[in-house]
């Protein structure tokens, strides 16, 4: 019983984290057909800038709870700056090239940003534990949980709702959905693709940075954190269906619960299980659980 | 069959041998690594000619590495040729099995499914304590058909073996790509429907290409394991696979020589970059890759053949 | 005599749409059959089912009395039923010669192709002969993607014919050829096909072509066969005139062809 609760709660927390990290990735893929490896660096950038600014914040006498606002603000700022440089500076030059070639270009950007992070923040780890400790712990069904972790579930829900609202209830969102659904028709309809791409990439990048910023208080922020995250995020979006927004939710839940179950029941398979599920889904439904299969006309 | 390319490769072999034997030990070692990884990239070239890019070549490479290491440590096999045979057998057998699935996929899905499989192997290796988990384990010193070189001669022997195998493999792949079966790759890339309506199973052709690429990666893996004397799970991680794709893009698919050339350039570049600025070498690599993608879509080889054609005018 | 190709109650539905409805056809060896019908009448669906691109929802396809229903396109091609496409399917980035070389090279068992060099004096001579037969010799070294549409169609057909089929289904072989050259193009093509003693089914919008070259005409309308018989009978049939030929004339005068 206790294990079940632990698996469910841990799984949910982990899934929320994955959701926040992966939703930007799928949004960018859906609209732009770019599988953005550099999303891992955006995560790292978000984590570093948040850890750094929180360190400064807590040296001042400002109210500790303000650190949450600072954290989110830093993610937005760094995400916007990075997206401008990446999308307008580099990716724009490659639109129309092969999907795979653009993936490789984002891989190159990823490598550059990996070192950029080291240049700016050095190689020693940063700790921004204060916001994490601030919220304290709570006992649920006899088990202790950090409230910060549980709050992550709420944050993921809010982000999910915002994205849903943005896509379904705003004019721009509807345009985005149209582009995700059928790019050629939308282009023919005269949608300003340049602006749309820039905007989408910015939103995706901010979400990636936000994922990092929200994680920063819970981990030691050190070089290489982006490497592991991006491949996990790939697994999540592939399971849900590349470019599918509801797919990310399901993908994150599946990966989150699977991993939590593995950690509690059979730690040896922790990493293995995620990619096994990914392979299984690809094998049975290559377009992912929520993706649409491509049709070819002759 | 013995055409200009074969002679060219032979000339390249002589140059590499000459350079390798007069070079310092570390440079010779670098050359061995570059050639071994060049074979993995050559496997990618075979796939890329068919329009397929795999983000999981680390799987086959790692299988070669671990097959060599495990054969030594668990079975007492130290003969390099036997290890090569085992490495090829391991990677090709797994490619044969997974190929039934992988050969159904194209484009990004092919790339990602390959990656998923390589990450599964990584996930298994990091948790397997008998194989040293994340640390990996040391590989026994190899012998060569009964010849057990002294420590001083070992480097030269491994180098000679690697260079000759690279040459043989390059010639074989050159012949393969010139055969109808090899050229089917080109056809699949351009129009798979047409291929099917010529009565050819594109899936089967891709399956065979996968096994060839896996065999090449297996050879590269065994040679790396022998040369380095150590294997670890990093060899199967997605960044290793990414590096192979990186070199493949850098090289271009214009010739079977391109992967080896690209691999040597890459290793030299990386060594110097790492030497002079350990914190920015990846940045340099990324920048080079971006420049190649933007300005040299056909890779370095295309620049080479373009300038050669230009001279001919 | 067993028909070389027979469809029994062939039906294809896409959701609520019935694209082909209970089609019965028997084709004798060596026949040249013209298939007519307005767009969406079910002609291409029929061709796609026979050649394995689509799986029929119901009914049977028999090749020389053997049931081949539901086999995939590759198996059907191997059996000797080949096709050309409405949008010519060629390898766009390689030359006409290389296109034909690939087609020549792969005729046979896949594993054995590893021992066959793609280019050799022998294979090139064979390819040149084929290119010449279809009258596209002047385009030998042109990339297939750059060919005029009519030539690309001929290349598509030439490649399909390399495998020495017993039946060939041509989906609008002369579309893209200018109106005044159509007759000549079709005459040349059919001469080659007749020399090869292949059974031909061709989908065509131009009634003049159909009347001139088909030995038998099948008219499709709304997924069904409206008429099937000698060209002059079918083409003068009143319902065919109303539902098939009339709309075609209208279409042409509207300049859509």
PDB file of C-alpha atoms in Angstrom, chain A residues 11-289:
ATOM      1  CA  UNK A  11       5.302   9.153 -10.537  1.00  0.00           C
ATOM      2  CA  UNK A  12       2.967  12.118 -10.659  1.00  0.00           C
ATOM      3  CA  UNK A  13       5.675  14.512  -9.533  1.00  0.00           C
ATOM      4  CA  UNK A  14       8.100  13.107 -12.057  1.00  0.00           C
ATOM      5  CA  UNK A  15       5.439  13.200 -14.774  1.00  0.00           C
ATOM      6  CA  UNK A  16       4.710  16.851 -13.999  1.00  0.00           C
ATOM      7  CA  UNK A  17       8.356  17.681 -14.337  1.00  0.00           C
ATOM      8  CA  UNK A  18       8.567  15.787 -17.632  1.00  0.00           C
ATOM      9  CA  UNK A  19       5.428  17.489 -18.857  1.00  0.00           C
ATOM     10  CA  UNK A  20       6.809  20.951 -18.215  1.00  0.00           C
ATOM     11  CA  UNK A  21      10.077  20.071 -19.906  1.00  0.00           C
ATOM     12  CA  UNK A  22       8.592  18.254 -22.900  1.00  0.00           C
ATOM     13  CA  UNK A  23       5.601  20.420 -23.816  1.00  0.00           C
ATOM     14  CA  UNK A  24       7.795  23.091 -25.372  1.00  0.00           C
ATOM     15  CA  UNK A  25       9.559  20.435 -27.397  1.00  0.00           C
ATOM     16  CA  UNK A  26       6.357  19.017 -28.843  1.00  0.00           C
ATOM     17  CA  UNK A  27       4.917  22.474 -29.510  1.00  0.00           C
ATOM     18  CA  UNK A  28       7.960  23.386 -31.570  1.00  0.00           C
ATOM     19  CA  UNK A  29       7.873  20.080 -33.411  1.00  0.00           C
ATOM     20  CA  UNK A  30       4.168  20.305 -34.108  1.00  0.00           C
ATOM     21  CA  UNK A  31       4.337  23.744 -35.636  1.00  0.00           C
ATOM     22  CA  UNK A  32       7.812  23.851 -37.122  1.00  0.00           C
ATOM     23  CA  UNK A  33       8.632  20.141 -37.650  1.00  0.00           C
ATOM     24  CA  UNK A  34      11.880  20.707 -35.794  1.00  0.00           C
ATOM     25  CA  UNK A  35      12.978  18.162 -33.240  1.00  0.00           C
ATOM     26  CA  UNK A  36      14.934  20.596 -31.142  1.00  0.00           C
ATOM     27  CA  UNK A  37      17.913  18.932 -29.455  1.00  0.00           C
ATOM     28  CA  UNK A  38      18.884  22.353 -28.096  1.00  0.00           C
ATOM     29  CA  UNK A  39      15.821  22.123 -25.871  1.00  0.00           C
ATOM     30  CA  UNK A  40      18.150  20.368 -23.428  1.00  0.00           C
ATOM     31  CA  UNK A  41      20.364  23.449 -23.363  1.00  0.00           C
ATOM     32  CA  UNK A  42      17.383  25.714 -22.806  1.00  0.00           C
ATOM     33  CA  UNK A  43      16.587  23.592 -19.788  1.00  0.00           C
ATOM     34  CA  UNK A  44      20.171  23.963 -18.589  1.00  0.00           C
ATOM     35  CA  UNK A  45      20.148  27.716 -19.257  1.00  0.00           C
ATOM     36  CA  UNK A  46      16.939  28.047 -17.281  1.00  0.00           C
ATOM     37  CA  UNK A  47      18.331  26.035 -14.381  1.00  0.00           C
ATOM     38  CA  UNK A  48      21.611  27.952 -14.249  1.00  0.00           C
ATOM     39  CA  UNK A  49      20.152  31.397 -14.514  1.00  0.00           C
ATOM     40  CA  UNK A  50      17.551  30.567 -11.871  1.00  0.00           C
ATOM     41  CA  UNK A  51      20.102  29.058  -9.509  1.00  0.00           C
ATOM     42  CA  UNK A  52      22.387  32.006  -9.982  1.00  0.00           C
ATOM     43  CA  UNK A  53      19.753  34.685  -9.491  1.00  0.00           C
ATOM     44  CA  UNK A  54      18.227  32.926  -6.488  1.00  0.00           C
ATOM     45  CA  UNK A  55      21.645  32.826  -4.894  1.00  0.00           C
ATOM     46  CA  UNK A  56      21.836  36.591  -5.301  1.00  0.00           C
ATOM     47  CA  UNK A  57      18.246  37.113  -4.210  1.00  0.00           C
ATOM     48  CA  UNK A  58      18.728  35.335  -0.899  1.00  0.00           C
ATOM     49  CA  UNK A  59      21.736  37.462  -0.094  1.00  0.00           C
ATOM     50  CA  UNK A  60      19.447  40.460  -0.057  1.00  0.00           C
ATOM     51  CA  UNK A  61      16.774  41.193   2.514  1.00  0.00           C
ATOM     52  CA  UNK A  62      13.872  40.840   0.140  1.00  0.00           C
ATOM     53  CA  UNK A  63      10.997  38.586   1.220  1.00  0.00           C
ATOM     54  CA  UNK A  64      11.920  34.919   0.611  1.00  0.00           C
ATOM     55  CA  UNK A  65       8.626  34.118  -1.145  1.00  0.00           C
ATOM     56  CA  UNK A  66       9.496  36.644  -3.815  1.00  0.00           C
ATOM     57  CA  UNK A  67      12.116  34.162  -4.980  1.00  0.00           C
ATOM     58  CA  UNK A  68       9.417  32.200  -6.823  1.00  0.00           C
ATOM     59  CA  UNK A  69       8.571  35.210  -8.944  1.00  0.00           C
ATOM     60  CA  UNK A  70      12.249  35.839  -9.598  1.00  0.00           C
ATOM     61  CA  UNK A  71      12.660  32.236 -10.604  1.00  0.00           C
ATOM     62  CA  UNK A  72       9.888  32.346 -13.175  1.00  0.00           C
ATOM     63  CA  UNK A  73      10.937  35.754 -14.442  1.00  0.00           C
ATOM     64  CA  UNK A  74      14.495  34.612 -14.996  1.00  0.00           C
ATOM     65  CA  UNK A  75      13.250  31.651 -17.049  1.00  0.00           C
ATOM     66  CA  UNK A  76      11.108  33.896 -19.222  1.00  0.00           C
ATOM     67  CA  UNK A  77      13.947  36.349 -19.832  1.00  0.00           C
ATOM     68  CA  UNK A  78      16.595  33.731 -20.621  1.00  0.00           C
ATOM     69  CA  UNK A  79      14.179  31.717 -22.738  1.00  0.00           C
ATOM     70  CA  UNK A  80      13.263  34.742 -24.842  1.00  0.00           C
ATOM     71  CA  UNK A  81      16.860  35.804 -25.357  1.00  0.00           C
ATOM     72  CA  UNK A  82      17.967  32.283 -26.266  1.00  0.00           C
ATOM     73  CA  UNK A  83      15.061  31.776 -28.640  1.00  0.00           C
ATOM     74  CA  UNK A  84      15.860  35.000 -30.462  1.00  0.00           C
ATOM     75  CA  UNK A  85      19.460  33.968 -30.939  1.00  0.00           C
ATOM     76  CA  UNK A  86      18.703  30.365 -31.897  1.00  0.00           C
ATOM     77  CA  UNK A  87      15.679  30.784 -34.113  1.00  0.00           C
ATOM     78  CA  UNK A  88      16.325  34.161 -35.731  1.00  0.00           C
ATOM     79  CA  UNK A  89      20.087  33.762 -35.711  1.00  0.00           C
ATOM     80  CA  UNK A  90      20.525  30.220 -36.940  1.00  0.00           C
ATOM     81  CA  UNK A  91      17.500  28.034 -37.605  1.00  0.00           C
ATOM     82  CA  UNK A  92      15.887  30.614 -39.874  1.00  0.00           C
ATOM     83  CA  UNK A  93      18.670  29.980 -42.362  1.00  0.00           C
ATOM     84  CA  UNK A  94      17.676  26.343 -42.646  1.00  0.00           C
ATOM     85  CA  UNK A  95      13.951  26.296 -43.167  1.00  0.00           C
ATOM     86  CA  UNK A  96      13.098  24.051 -46.060  1.00  0.00           C
ATOM     87  CA  UNK A  97      16.038  21.742 -45.457  1.00  0.00           C
ATOM     88  CA  UNK A  98      15.603  18.091 -44.517  1.00  0.00           C
ATOM     89  CA  UNK A  99      14.045  17.447 -41.114  1.00  0.00           C
ATOM     90  CA  UNK A 100      17.086  15.399 -40.108  1.00  0.00           C
ATOM     91  CA  UNK A 101      19.516  18.128 -41.145  1.00  0.00           C
ATOM     92  CA  UNK A 102      17.710  20.611 -38.923  1.00  0.00           C
ATOM     93  CA  UNK A 103      17.871  18.137 -36.030  1.00  0.00           C
ATOM     94  CA  UNK A 104      21.627  18.044 -36.536  1.00  0.00           C
ATOM     95  CA  UNK A 105      21.778  21.819 -36.612  1.00  0.00           C
ATOM     96  CA  UNK A 106      20.006  21.930 -33.255  1.00  0.00           C
ATOM     97  CA  UNK A 107      22.464  19.309 -32.031  1.00  0.00           C
ATOM     98  CA  UNK A 108      25.283  21.669 -33.023  1.00  0.00           C
ATOM     99  CA  UNK A 109      23.561  24.505 -31.159  1.00  0.00           C
ATOM    100  CA  UNK A 110      23.208  22.174 -28.202  1.00  0.00           C
ATOM    101  CA  UNK A 111      26.978  21.539 -28.187  1.00  0.00           C
ATOM    102  CA  UNK A 112      27.692  25.262 -28.385  1.00  0.00           C
ATOM    103  CA  UNK A 113      25.329  26.103 -25.540  1.00  0.00           C
ATOM    104  CA  UNK A 114      26.727  23.299 -23.366  1.00  0.00           C
ATOM    105  CA  UNK A 115      30.058  25.075 -23.363  1.00  0.00           C
ATOM    106  CA  UNK A 116      28.482  28.496 -23.190  1.00  0.00           C
ATOM    107  CA  UNK A 117      26.947  27.495 -19.870  1.00  0.00           C
ATOM    108  CA  UNK A 118      30.337  26.387 -18.592  1.00  0.00           C
ATOM    109  CA  UNK A 119      31.929  29.620 -19.750  1.00  0.00           C
ATOM    110  CA  UNK A 120      29.372  31.792 -18.004  1.00  0.00           C
ATOM    111  CA  UNK A 121      28.756  29.850 -14.829  1.00  0.00           C
ATOM    112  CA  UNK A 122      31.877  27.710 -14.516  1.00  0.00           C
ATOM    113  CA  UNK A 123      31.971  24.016 -13.804  1.00  0.00           C
ATOM    114  CA  UNK A 124      31.262  24.012 -10.063  1.00  0.00           C
ATOM    115  CA  UNK A 125      27.729  23.097  -9.065  1.00  0.00           C
ATOM    116  CA  UNK A 126      25.185  25.698  -7.973  1.00  0.00           C
ATOM    117  CA  UNK A 127      22.698  25.100  -5.185  1.00  0.00           C
ATOM    118  CA  UNK A 128      19.477  27.074  -5.020  1.00  0.00           C
ATOM    119  CA  UNK A 129      17.791  24.990  -2.315  1.00  0.00           C
ATOM    120  CA  UNK A 130      16.145  27.905  -0.492  1.00  0.00           C
ATOM    121  CA  UNK A 131      12.801  27.909  -2.343  1.00  0.00           C
ATOM    122  CA  UNK A 132      12.678  24.147  -1.953  1.00  0.00           C
ATOM    123  CA  UNK A 133      13.177  24.324   1.803  1.00  0.00           C
ATOM    124  CA  UNK A 134      10.856  27.286   2.156  1.00  0.00           C
ATOM    125  CA  UNK A 135       7.756  25.231   1.552  1.00  0.00           C
ATOM    126  CA  UNK A 136       8.636  22.481   4.006  1.00  0.00           C
ATOM    127  CA  UNK A 137       7.378  18.939   4.031  1.00  0.00           C
ATOM    128  CA  UNK A 138       4.068  17.227   4.520  1.00  0.00           C
ATOM    129  CA  UNK A 139       3.011  13.713   5.536  1.00  0.00           C
ATOM    130  CA  UNK A 140       0.605  11.903   3.243  1.00  0.00           C
ATOM    131  CA  UNK A 141      -0.584   8.370   4.046  1.00  0.00           C
ATOM    132  CA  UNK A 142       2.329   8.046   6.424  1.00  0.00           C
ATOM    133  CA  UNK A 143       4.927   9.093   3.887  1.00  0.00           C
ATOM    134  CA  UNK A 144       6.878  12.340   3.839  1.00  0.00           C
ATOM    135  CA  UNK A 145       6.890  14.504   0.711  1.00  0.00           C
ATOM    136  CA  UNK A 146       8.444  17.854  -0.066  1.00  0.00           C
ATOM    137  CA  UNK A 147       5.672  20.377  -0.727  1.00  0.00           C
ATOM    138  CA  UNK A 148       7.784  21.903  -3.475  1.00  0.00           C
ATOM    139  CA  UNK A 149       7.592  18.606  -5.345  1.00  0.00           C
ATOM    140  CA  UNK A 150       3.841  18.356  -4.867  1.00  0.00           C
ATOM    141  CA  UNK A 151       3.462  21.964  -5.979  1.00  0.00           C
ATOM    142  CA  UNK A 152       5.141  20.983  -9.219  1.00  0.00           C
ATOM    143  CA  UNK A 153       2.027  18.969 -10.031  1.00  0.00           C
ATOM    144  CA  UNK A 154      -0.043  22.127  -9.663  1.00  0.00           C
ATOM    145  CA  UNK A 155       2.387  24.132 -11.757  1.00  0.00           C
ATOM    146  CA  UNK A 156       2.276  21.514 -14.506  1.00  0.00           C
ATOM    147  CA  UNK A 157      -1.514  21.616 -14.403  1.00  0.00           C
ATOM    148  CA  UNK A 158      -1.501  25.409 -14.673  1.00  0.00           C
ATOM    149  CA  UNK A 159       0.949  25.317 -17.593  1.00  0.00           C
ATOM    150  CA  UNK A 160      -1.111  22.607 -19.255  1.00  0.00           C
ATOM    151  CA  UNK A 161      -4.278  24.648 -18.856  1.00  0.00           C
ATOM    152  CA  UNK A 162      -2.593  27.789 -20.129  1.00  0.00           C
ATOM    153  CA  UNK A 163      -1.331  25.989 -23.204  1.00  0.00           C
ATOM    154  CA  UNK A 164      -4.742  24.441 -23.753  1.00  0.00           C
ATOM    155  CA  UNK A 165      -6.421  27.801 -23.349  1.00  0.00           C
ATOM    156  CA  UNK A 166      -3.872  29.492 -25.583  1.00  0.00           C
ATOM    157  CA  UNK A 167      -4.354  26.965 -28.340  1.00  0.00           C
ATOM    158  CA  UNK A 168      -8.108  26.579 -28.180  1.00  0.00           C
ATOM    159  CA  UNK A 169      -9.389  29.921 -26.988  1.00  0.00           C
ATOM    160  CA  UNK A 170      -7.195  32.487 -28.702  1.00  0.00           C
ATOM    161  CA  UNK A 171      -6.996  33.457 -32.341  1.00  0.00           C
ATOM    162  CA  UNK A 172      -3.242  32.834 -32.536  1.00  0.00           C
ATOM    163  CA  UNK A 173      -3.707  29.491 -30.873  1.00  0.00           C
ATOM    164  CA  UNK A 174      -6.270  28.462 -33.437  1.00  0.00           C
ATOM    165  CA  UNK A 175      -3.883  29.466 -36.175  1.00  0.00           C
ATOM    166  CA  UNK A 176      -1.224  27.332 -34.520  1.00  0.00           C
ATOM    167  CA  UNK A 177      -3.565  24.374 -34.380  1.00  0.00           C
ATOM    168  CA  UNK A 178      -4.301  24.876 -38.054  1.00  0.00           C
ATOM    169  CA  UNK A 179      -0.597  24.837 -38.819  1.00  0.00           C
ATOM    170  CA  UNK A 180      -0.031  21.747 -36.670  1.00  0.00           C
ATOM    171  CA  UNK A 181      -2.898  20.048 -38.446  1.00  0.00           C
ATOM    172  CA  UNK A 182      -1.919  20.927 -41.974  1.00  0.00           C
ATOM    173  CA  UNK A 183       1.060  23.074 -42.706  1.00  0.00           C
ATOM    174  CA  UNK A 184       0.603  23.460 -46.421  1.00  0.00           C
ATOM    175  CA  UNK A 185      -2.986  24.606 -46.239  1.00  0.00           C
ATOM    176  CA  UNK A 186      -2.167  27.081 -43.498  1.00  0.00           C
ATOM    177  CA  UNK A 187       0.667  28.493 -45.532  1.00  0.00           C
ATOM    178  CA  UNK A 188      -1.672  28.790 -48.480  1.00  0.00           C
ATOM    179  CA  UNK A 189      -4.139  30.601 -46.243  1.00  0.00           C
ATOM    180  CA  UNK A 190      -1.593  33.365 -45.930  1.00  0.00           C
ATOM    181  CA  UNK A 191      -0.557  32.907 -42.341  1.00  0.00           C
ATOM    182  CA  UNK A 192       2.620  34.816 -41.567  1.00  0.00           C
ATOM    183  CA  UNK A 193       4.808  31.777 -41.039  1.00  0.00           C
ATOM    184  CA  UNK A 194       7.916  33.731 -40.082  1.00  0.00           C
ATOM    185  CA  UNK A 195       6.192  35.425 -37.211  1.00  0.00           C
ATOM    186  CA  UNK A 196       4.425  32.251 -36.195  1.00  0.00           C
ATOM    187  CA  UNK A 197       7.665  30.262 -36.129  1.00  0.00           C
ATOM    188  CA  UNK A 198       9.477  32.906 -34.143  1.00  0.00           C
ATOM    189  CA  UNK A 199       6.603  33.102 -31.677  1.00  0.00           C
ATOM    190  CA  UNK A 200       6.255  29.361 -31.315  1.00  0.00           C
ATOM    191  CA  UNK A 201       9.948  28.902 -30.798  1.00  0.00           C
ATOM    192  CA  UNK A 202       9.945  31.629 -28.162  1.00  0.00           C
ATOM    193  CA  UNK A 203       7.084  30.007 -26.250  1.00  0.00           C
ATOM    194  CA  UNK A 204       8.714  26.584 -26.528  1.00  0.00           C
ATOM    195  CA  UNK A 205      12.055  27.959 -25.408  1.00  0.00           C
ATOM    196  CA  UNK A 206      10.535  29.743 -22.420  1.00  0.00           C
ATOM    197  CA  UNK A 207       8.795  26.524 -21.402  1.00  0.00           C
ATOM    198  CA  UNK A 208      12.084  24.643 -21.684  1.00  0.00           C
ATOM    199  CA  UNK A 209      13.872  27.252 -19.568  1.00  0.00           C
ATOM    200  CA  UNK A 210      11.001  27.217 -17.099  1.00  0.00           C
ATOM    201  CA  UNK A 211      11.421  23.468 -16.752  1.00  0.00           C
ATOM    202  CA  UNK A 212      15.033  24.038 -15.821  1.00  0.00           C
ATOM    203  CA  UNK A 213      14.300  26.953 -13.504  1.00  0.00           C
ATOM    204  CA  UNK A 214      11.651  25.015 -11.590  1.00  0.00           C
ATOM    205  CA  UNK A 215      13.985  22.048 -11.222  1.00  0.00           C
ATOM    206  CA  UNK A 216      16.962  24.108 -10.081  1.00  0.00           C
ATOM    207  CA  UNK A 217      15.937  24.309  -6.391  1.00  0.00           C
ATOM    208  CA  UNK A 218      15.557  20.523  -6.211  1.00  0.00           C
ATOM    209  CA  UNK A 219      18.906  19.498  -7.676  1.00  0.00           C
ATOM    210  CA  UNK A 220      22.529  20.453  -7.787  1.00  0.00           C
ATOM    211  CA  UNK A 221      22.860  22.464 -10.971  1.00  0.00           C
ATOM    212  CA  UNK A 222      25.980  21.174 -12.665  1.00  0.00           C
ATOM    213  CA  UNK A 223      27.328  20.748 -16.218  1.00  0.00           C
ATOM    214  CA  UNK A 224      25.646  18.054 -18.288  1.00  0.00           C
ATOM    215  CA  UNK A 225      22.134  18.329 -16.850  1.00  0.00           C
ATOM    216  CA  UNK A 226      20.752  19.132 -20.296  1.00  0.00           C
ATOM    217  CA  UNK A 227      22.170  15.973 -21.868  1.00  0.00           C
ATOM    218  CA  UNK A 228      20.050  13.632 -19.831  1.00  0.00           C
ATOM    219  CA  UNK A 229      16.921  15.737 -19.960  1.00  0.00           C
ATOM    220  CA  UNK A 230      16.695  16.026 -23.724  1.00  0.00           C
ATOM    221  CA  UNK A 231      16.757  12.312 -24.321  1.00  0.00           C
ATOM    222  CA  UNK A 232      14.058  11.807 -21.672  1.00  0.00           C
ATOM    223  CA  UNK A 233      11.968  14.531 -23.259  1.00  0.00           C
ATOM    224  CA  UNK A 234      12.375  12.770 -26.609  1.00  0.00           C
ATOM    225  CA  UNK A 235      11.012   9.588 -25.069  1.00  0.00           C
ATOM    226  CA  UNK A 236       8.008  11.481 -23.697  1.00  0.00           C
ATOM    227  CA  UNK A 237       7.086  13.212 -26.942  1.00  0.00           C
ATOM    228  CA  UNK A 238       7.669  10.130 -29.053  1.00  0.00           C
ATOM    229  CA  UNK A 239       5.424   8.038 -26.816  1.00  0.00           C
ATOM    230  CA  UNK A 240       2.683  10.645 -26.925  1.00  0.00           C
ATOM    231  CA  UNK A 241       3.117  11.372 -30.605  1.00  0.00           C
ATOM    232  CA  UNK A 242       5.510  13.973 -32.018  1.00  0.00           C
ATOM    233  CA  UNK A 243       3.765  17.314 -32.103  1.00  0.00           C
ATOM    234  CA  UNK A 244       0.732  16.254 -30.110  1.00  0.00           C
ATOM    235  CA  UNK A 245      -0.092  18.401 -27.098  1.00  0.00           C
ATOM    236  CA  UNK A 246      -2.408  15.920 -25.325  1.00  0.00           C
ATOM    237  CA  UNK A 247       0.180  13.288 -26.219  1.00  0.00           C
ATOM    238  CA  UNK A 248       2.773  14.957 -23.996  1.00  0.00           C
ATOM    239  CA  UNK A 249       0.458  14.640 -21.023  1.00  0.00           C
ATOM    240  CA  UNK A 250      -0.043  10.929 -21.576  1.00  0.00           C
ATOM    241  CA  UNK A 251       3.604  10.373 -22.474  1.00  0.00           C
ATOM    242  CA  UNK A 252       4.748  12.164 -19.317  1.00  0.00           C
ATOM    243  CA  UNK A 253       2.333  10.173 -17.151  1.00  0.00           C
ATOM    244  CA  UNK A 254       3.422   6.858 -18.667  1.00  0.00           C
ATOM    245  CA  UNK A 255       7.119   7.597 -18.320  1.00  0.00           C
ATOM    246  CA  UNK A 256       6.650   9.134 -14.874  1.00  0.00           C
ATOM    247  CA  UNK A 257       4.713   6.213 -13.423  1.00  0.00           C
ATOM    248  CA  UNK A 258       6.915   3.613 -15.112  1.00  0.00           C
ATOM    249  CA  UNK A 259      10.029   5.184 -13.724  1.00  0.00           C
ATOM    250  CA  UNK A 260       8.623   5.623 -10.252  1.00  0.00           C
ATOM    251  CA  UNK A 261       7.488   2.006 -10.261  1.00  0.00           C
ATOM    252  CA  UNK A 262      10.927   0.886 -11.382  1.00  0.00           C
ATOM    253  CA  UNK A 263      12.663   2.965  -8.731  1.00  0.00           C
ATOM    254  CA  UNK A 264      10.531   1.502  -5.958  1.00  0.00           C
ATOM    255  CA  UNK A 265      10.201  -2.072  -7.183  1.00  0.00           C
ATOM    256  CA  UNK A 266      13.163  -2.897  -9.405  1.00  0.00           C
ATOM    257  CA  UNK A 267      15.808  -0.175  -9.456  1.00  0.00           C
ATOM    258  CA  UNK A 268      17.946  -2.077 -11.967  1.00  0.00           C
ATOM    259  CA  UNK A 269      15.531  -1.334 -14.801  1.00  0.00           C
ATOM    260  CA  UNK A 270      15.026   2.372 -14.054  1.00  0.00           C
ATOM    261  CA  UNK A 271      16.529   3.724 -17.277  1.00  0.00           C
ATOM    262  CA  UNK A 272      15.862   0.655 -19.328  1.00  0.00           C
ATOM    263  CA  UNK A 273      12.095   0.791 -18.757  1.00  0.00           C
ATOM    264  CA  UNK A 274      11.654   4.269 -20.220  1.00  0.00           C
ATOM    265  CA  UNK A 275      13.316   3.427 -23.499  1.00  0.00           C
ATOM    266  CA  UNK A 276      11.710   0.016 -23.602  1.00  0.00           C
ATOM    267  CA  UNK A 277       8.307   1.723 -23.448  1.00  0.00           C
ATOM    268  CA  UNK A 278       9.436   4.175 -26.106  1.00  0.00           C
ATOM    269  CA  UNK A 279      10.535   1.341 -28.390  1.00  0.00           C
ATOM    270  CA  UNK A 280       7.347  -0.566 -27.754  1.00  0.00           C
ATOM    271  CA  UNK A 281       5.169   2.417 -28.620  1.00  0.00           C
ATOM    272  CA  UNK A 282       7.212   3.144 -31.742  1.00  0.00           C
ATOM    273  CA  UNK A 283       6.963  -0.486 -32.765  1.00  0.00           C
ATOM    274  CA  UNK A 284       3.203  -0.684 -32.367  1.00  0.00           C
ATOM    275  CA  UNK A 285       2.225   2.873 -33.243  1.00  0.00           C
ATOM    276  CA  UNK A 286       5.091   4.724 -34.873  1.00  0.00           C
ATOM    277  CA  UNK A 287       3.175   7.972 -34.951  1.00  0.00           C
ATOM    278  CA  UNK A 288       2.866   7.783 -31.150  1.00  0.00           C
ATOM    279  CA  UNK A 289      -0.257   7.313 -29.084  1.00  0.00           C
TER     280      UNK A 289
END
